Structures are given as C-alpha cells and as structure tokens.
Short mmCIF file of C-alpha atoms in Angstrom, two decimals:
data_model
loop_
_atom_site.label_atom_id
_atom_site.label_comp_id
_atom_site.label_asym_id
_atom_site.label_seq_id
_atom_site.Cartn_x
_atom_site.Cartn_y
_atom_site.Cartn_z
CA MET A 1 -5.54 141.20 5.26
CA SER A 2 -7.27 141.24 1.33
CA VAL A 3 -8.79 138.19 -0.09
CA ALA A 4 -6.14 138.09 -2.58
CA GLU A 5 -3.58 137.38 0.46
CA ILE A 6 -6.22 135.04 2.38
CA LYS A 7 -6.57 133.09 -0.91
CA GLU A 8 -2.74 132.50 -1.08
CA THR A 9 -2.68 132.44 2.68
CA LYS A 10 -4.01 129.20 2.21
CA SER A 11 -2.96 127.89 -0.52
CA ASN A 12 0.73 128.13 0.66
CA LEU A 13 -0.67 126.00 4.19
CA ILE A 14 -2.53 123.28 2.12
CA ALA A 15 1.03 123.31 0.69
CA TRP A 16 2.56 123.08 3.62
CA ILE A 17 0.91 120.51 5.57
CA GLU A 18 0.82 118.49 2.19
CA GLN A 19 4.56 118.03 2.46
CA LEU A 20 4.76 117.34 6.17
CA SER A 21 5.78 114.41 7.69
CA ASP A 22 6.47 115.21 11.63
CA SER A 23 4.11 113.62 13.14
CA ASN A 24 4.00 115.54 16.48
CA MET A 25 3.68 119.08 13.66
CA LEU A 26 0.63 117.28 12.97
CA THR A 27 -1.12 115.82 15.77
CA VAL A 28 -0.80 119.84 16.85
CA LEU A 29 -2.23 121.03 14.12
CA ASP A 30 -5.06 119.00 14.34
CA SER A 31 -5.85 119.84 17.92
CA ILE A 32 -5.98 123.00 17.10
CA ARG A 33 -8.27 122.86 14.08
CA ASN A 34 -10.63 121.01 16.68
CA THR A 35 -10.44 123.63 19.23
CA LYS A 36 -13.72 125.43 19.45
CA SER A 37 -12.85 127.67 22.23
CA GLU A 38 -15.82 130.37 22.40
CA ASN A 39 -13.45 132.71 24.28
CA ASP A 40 -9.85 134.81 22.98
CA TRP A 41 -7.53 132.27 25.27
CA PHE A 42 -6.74 136.40 26.35
CA ASP A 43 -9.61 136.22 28.38
CA ASN A 44 -8.35 133.39 30.23
CA LEU A 45 -4.98 134.67 31.31
CA SER A 46 -4.95 135.68 35.35
CA ALA A 47 -4.11 139.36 35.66
CA SER A 48 -0.50 138.68 36.49
CA GLN A 49 -0.31 136.94 33.39
CA LYS A 50 -2.16 140.12 31.30
CA GLN A 51 -0.23 142.40 33.43
CA HIS A 52 3.00 140.66 31.53
CA ILE A 53 2.52 140.37 27.98
CA SER A 54 1.21 144.66 28.27
CA GLU A 55 4.94 145.18 29.70
CA GLY A 56 6.32 143.07 26.78
CA ILE A 57 3.99 145.38 24.66
CA ASP A 58 5.36 148.37 25.67
CA ASP A 59 8.66 147.14 25.43
CA ALA A 60 8.81 147.02 22.39
CA GLU A 61 6.52 149.69 20.62
CA ASN A 62 10.01 151.30 23.24
CA GLY A 63 12.49 150.11 22.01
CA ARG A 64 13.55 148.10 24.91
CA VAL A 65 14.41 144.76 22.85
CA VAL A 66 16.52 142.54 22.01
CA THR A 67 18.34 140.83 19.57
CA SER A 68 17.82 137.26 20.04
CA GLU A 69 21.82 136.74 19.13
CA LYS A 70 22.23 139.20 21.64
CA PHE A 71 20.15 137.13 24.43
CA TRP A 72 21.79 134.19 23.68
CA HIS A 73 24.96 135.41 24.78
CA ASN A 74 24.12 137.05 27.43
CA LEU A 75 22.28 134.25 28.75
CA LYS A 76 25.84 131.63 27.86
CA ASN A 77 28.09 134.23 29.20
CA GLY A 78 26.03 136.01 32.24
#
C-alpha cells in the first residue's frame, strides 16, 4: 500500500467512525484499539487450527470454492 493509499484509507476510516452510531461496533473498534498483543494472533492457534487455515488457503488458491449463494442454497436445501 502506498503512502497516498494509506492516507486515503485513514481518512475513509475516520469519516466512517465519525458517522457510526452502533454502540456494539464502537465497542469492538475500541477493544481492537486497546489490544496490546506482542504476538500475531496466528501464533496463538493450535496446530489443528493452523492446518485448517492452510487447507482453506490451498482450496482457494486452487479454485476449490463455491459462491456464497450456492453455499446458502445447499445449506437450506440439504
């Protein structure tokens, strides 16, 4: 991301936050702001969770995906 893109993203986020009235969303954003994690969240996952994520990435990279419409249709109709 270029410096100009970063500045534009920040401006867009500030404008979006200023218009928010959803207290739940503001609470989530505030908790993210206050998080002081020294580690990447991925480092805290189990080996099994990391394996599932890797498999999902591999599926996506190799075109083994379905649209959300097809997913919901299949879920509703068995």
